[in-house]
Short mmCIF file of C-alpha atoms and ligand atoms in Angstrom, two decimals:
data_model
loop_
_atom_site.label_atom_id
_atom_site.label_comp_id
_atom_site.label_asym_id
_atom_site.label_seq_id
_atom_site.Cartn_x
_atom_site.Cartn_y
_atom_site.Cartn_z
CA MET A 15 140.93 194.02 31.93
CA LEU A 16 141.72 197.41 34.50
CA SER A 17 138.58 199.54 34.66
CA ARG A 18 139.02 203.15 34.08
CA PRO A 19 140.09 205.15 36.53
CA PRO A 20 137.58 207.81 37.84
CA PRO A 21 137.50 211.47 36.46
CA GLY A 22 140.15 213.59 38.01
CA ARG A 23 142.10 210.44 39.45
CA THR A 24 145.29 209.57 37.21
CA VAL A 25 145.91 206.20 36.00
CA ARG A 26 149.22 206.12 38.64
CA GLY A 27 146.88 206.44 41.66
CA SER A 28 144.54 203.89 40.74
CA CYS A 29 147.75 201.46 39.89
CA GLU A 30 148.74 202.41 43.56
CA ILE A 31 145.08 201.28 44.95
CA ILE A 32 145.47 198.16 43.15
CA THR A 33 148.91 197.18 44.05
CA ALA A 34 147.84 198.15 47.84
CA ALA A 35 144.66 195.95 47.47
CA PHE A 36 146.97 193.15 46.27
CA ARG A 37 149.44 193.46 48.82
CA VAL A 38 146.97 193.36 51.42
CA SER A 39 145.00 190.37 49.88
CA VAL A 40 148.40 188.47 49.59
CA ARG A 41 149.63 189.73 53.00
CA GLY A 42 146.17 188.39 54.14
CA CYS A 43 147.04 185.04 52.66
CA ALA A 44 150.59 184.86 54.31
CA ASP A 45 148.69 185.90 57.96
CA LEU A 46 146.10 183.10 57.10
CA THR A 47 149.00 180.31 56.47
CA SER A 48 151.01 181.79 59.56
CA LEU A 49 148.03 180.99 61.66
CA GLY A 50 148.85 177.31 60.88
CA THR A 51 145.67 176.57 58.87
CA THR A 52 146.29 173.57 56.46
CA MET A 53 144.44 172.83 53.40
CA LYS A 54 141.63 170.25 53.57
CA ARG A 55 142.24 168.04 50.24
CA VAL A 56 139.36 166.04 48.58
CA ILE A 57 139.41 162.75 46.42
CA THR A 58 136.50 161.64 44.18
CA TYR A 59 136.44 158.82 41.34
CA GLY A 60 134.56 158.44 38.15
CA THR A 61 134.32 157.91 34.60
CA TYR A 62 133.04 161.07 33.55
CA ASP A 63 132.19 160.41 30.29
CA LEU A 64 130.23 162.74 28.25
CA LEU A 65 130.54 165.09 30.72
CA HIS A 66 127.38 166.79 32.13
CA TYR A 67 125.91 168.85 34.46
CA GLY A 68 125.31 166.23 37.33
CA HIS A 69 129.10 165.27 37.06
CA ILE A 70 129.90 169.33 37.26
CA GLU A 71 127.55 169.33 40.25
CA LEU A 72 129.22 166.64 42.33
CA LEU A 73 132.61 168.12 41.57
CA ARG A 74 131.40 171.55 42.75
CA ARG A 75 129.84 170.22 46.14
CA ALA A 76 133.10 168.17 46.85
CA LYS A 77 135.51 171.08 46.32
CA ALA A 78 133.07 173.08 48.85
CA LEU A 79 134.03 170.52 51.09
CA GLY A 80 137.98 171.50 50.76
CA ASP A 81 140.44 173.42 49.31
CA TYR A 82 142.15 171.20 46.93
CA LEU A 83 140.29 168.44 44.63
CA VAL A 84 141.76 165.31 43.07
CA VAL A 85 139.61 163.29 40.67
CA VAL A 86 140.60 159.89 39.96
CA LEU A 87 139.93 159.37 36.52
CA SER A 88 138.46 155.68 35.35
CA SER A 89 141.14 154.64 32.76
CA ASP A 90 139.91 153.12 29.33
CA GLU A 91 141.29 149.64 30.71
CA PHE A 92 139.35 149.92 33.95
CA ASN A 93 136.51 151.24 32.09
CA ALA A 94 136.12 147.97 30.16
CA GLY A 95 136.19 145.95 33.52
CA LYS A 96 133.38 147.99 34.71
CA GLY A 97 131.61 146.91 31.62
CA LYS A 98 131.72 150.27 30.07
CA LYS A 99 132.90 151.66 26.90
CA ALA A 100 133.61 155.54 27.33
CA TYR A 101 132.87 157.65 23.96
CA PHE A 102 135.76 160.00 25.00
CA SER A 103 139.25 158.32 25.67
CA TYR A 104 140.62 158.85 28.77
CA GLU A 105 143.08 161.44 27.47
CA GLU A 106 140.17 163.54 26.31
CA ARG A 107 138.08 162.99 28.99
CA LYS A 108 141.08 164.19 31.56
CA ALA A 109 141.59 167.34 29.69
CA MET A 110 138.01 167.79 29.99
CA LEU A 111 138.35 167.92 33.87
CA GLU A 112 141.22 169.63 34.03
CA ALA A 113 139.47 172.46 32.45
CA ILE A 114 136.93 172.47 35.39
CA ARG A 115 137.46 175.27 38.01
CA TYR A 116 136.69 173.22 40.82
CA VAL A 117 139.25 170.29 40.09
CA ASP A 118 142.92 170.67 40.98
CA LEU A 119 144.60 167.71 40.09
CA VAL A 120 143.33 164.14 37.34
CA VAL A 121 145.34 161.26 38.05
CA PRO A 122 144.54 157.62 36.90
CA GLU A 123 142.17 154.70 38.43
CA LEU A 124 143.47 151.65 37.19
CA THR A 125 142.05 149.31 40.29
CA TRP A 126 139.57 149.08 42.19
CA ASP A 127 141.91 148.61 45.45
CA GLN A 128 143.65 151.92 44.75
CA LYS A 129 141.60 153.93 47.01
CA PRO A 130 143.47 153.58 50.67
CA GLU A 131 146.86 154.30 48.92
CA ASP A 132 145.65 157.12 47.02
CA VAL A 133 144.54 158.71 50.08
CA ARG A 134 147.69 158.07 51.62
CA LYS A 135 149.36 159.37 48.30
CA TYR A 136 147.25 162.43 47.87
CA ASP A 137 147.13 163.43 51.82
CA ILE A 138 143.26 163.21 51.59
CA ASP A 139 141.10 164.36 54.25
CA VAL A 140 137.47 163.66 52.47
CA PHE A 141 136.50 160.98 50.13
CA VAL A 142 133.42 161.80 48.00
CA MET A 143 131.00 159.83 45.65
CA GLY A 144 127.69 160.52 44.21
CA ASP A 145 125.25 158.35 46.83
CA ASP A 146 124.86 155.47 44.22
CA TRP A 147 127.63 154.26 45.97
CA THR A 148 126.63 154.66 49.44
CA GLY A 149 128.23 152.06 51.59
CA ARG A 150 130.48 150.57 48.79
CA PHE A 151 133.85 152.29 50.13
CA ASP A 152 133.39 152.58 53.95
CA GLU A 153 135.09 149.38 55.08
CA GLN A 154 138.15 150.10 52.75
CA LEU A 155 138.87 153.35 53.64
CA SER A 156 137.71 153.10 57.27
CA GLY A 157 140.07 154.84 59.60
CA LEU A 158 141.81 156.59 56.60
CA CYS A 159 139.84 159.52 55.60
CA LYS A 160 135.95 160.73 56.21
CA VAL A 161 133.73 159.06 53.84
CA VAL A 162 131.29 161.12 52.37
CA TYR A 163 128.03 160.31 49.78
CA LEU A 164 126.35 163.20 48.30
CA PRO A 165 123.19 162.95 46.48
CA ARG A 166 123.23 162.30 42.70
CA THR A 167 121.63 164.93 40.44
CA PRO A 168 118.27 163.15 39.44
CA GLU A 169 117.16 162.54 35.88
CA ILE A 170 120.69 162.87 34.22
CA SER A 171 123.29 160.27 33.09
CA THR A 172 125.53 159.49 30.40
CA THR A 173 123.34 156.33 29.95
CA GLN A 174 120.27 158.85 29.56
CA ILE A 175 122.40 160.90 27.16
CA LYS A 176 123.28 158.00 24.97
CA ASN A 177 119.66 156.50 24.92
CA ASP A 178 118.11 159.91 24.04
CA MET A 179 120.69 160.82 21.42
CA GLN A 180 119.64 157.41 19.66
CA VAL A 181 116.11 158.16 19.74
CA LYS A 182 116.54 161.67 17.96
N1 C2G O 215 127.28 161.36 39.43
C1 C2G O 215 125.91 162.52 39.88
N2 C2G O 215 124.84 162.67 39.38
C2 C2G O 215 124.74 161.90 38.30
C3 C2G O 215 125.64 161.29 37.25
C4 C2G O 215 127.06 161.14 38.10
O1 C2G O 215 126.49 162.83 41.12
N3 C2G O 215 123.61 162.64 37.66
C5 C2G O 215 128.55 161.20 40.07
C6 C2G O 215 128.19 159.75 40.60
O2 C2G O 215 127.70 159.39 41.50
C7 C2G O 215 129.91 159.50 40.75
C8 C2G O 215 130.59 160.76 39.50
O3 C2G O 215 129.28 161.74 39.62
O4 C2G O 215 130.19 160.16 42.13
C9 C2G O 215 131.06 160.07 38.44
O5 C2G O 215 130.04 159.30 37.70
P1 C2G O 215 130.37 158.19 37.07
O6 C2G O 215 131.21 158.93 35.35
O7 C2G O 215 128.99 157.47 36.62
O8 C2G O 215 131.37 157.52 37.67
P2 C2G O 215 130.86 155.94 38.00
O9 C2G O 215 131.08 155.08 36.76
O10 C2G O 215 130.03 155.80 38.99
O11 C2G O 215 132.83 155.68 38.44
O12 C2G O 215 135.50 153.48 41.89
C10 C2G O 215 134.54 154.63 41.58
C11 C2G O 215 133.98 154.16 40.39
O13 C2G O 215 134.97 154.86 39.50
C12 C2G O 215 132.88 155.25 39.84
#
């Protein structure tokens, strides 16, 4: 929504200001790229069922570690292998993740062993998980990318939500 031009300044004048600002910002980006800066790519994995603020906080902090965030989302079949039955289907969980501003790409997680291949395939710099996974992927990803475990958001989980809903 363009703001109204200040009194005395024509719309044309305001558009010129906006255009100029846009041109500067584009040129700025181009200059930044020409300086050889490269995008830092981050990856994380999960089921992301019954999306809640603990998930969002993980995704926000993961994205803050780079410029591009890939979320590898557990398929319904992979979840069965984890002993989990998600309330929402893979497609429903994927659509919700894709609506989150921190998320740039959502792809399926089909096996425990795909992480090294994913890191290579998506040219990943940083692998991120909540600290309930601390140490679990260091060996598998050793030498491939930086591995970061972030503190979980306490007191909220999909299981907690399910339990609470049954009580009420
Ligand atoms: N998480 C968090 N805080 C919470 C709940 C979850 O930071 N209160 C984080 C988890 O640590 C994980 C991510 O959010 O990094 C997704 O959590 P889940 O959907 O529970 O994923 P999980 O079942 O841990 O699957 O290959 C790895 C697995 O796919 C991880």
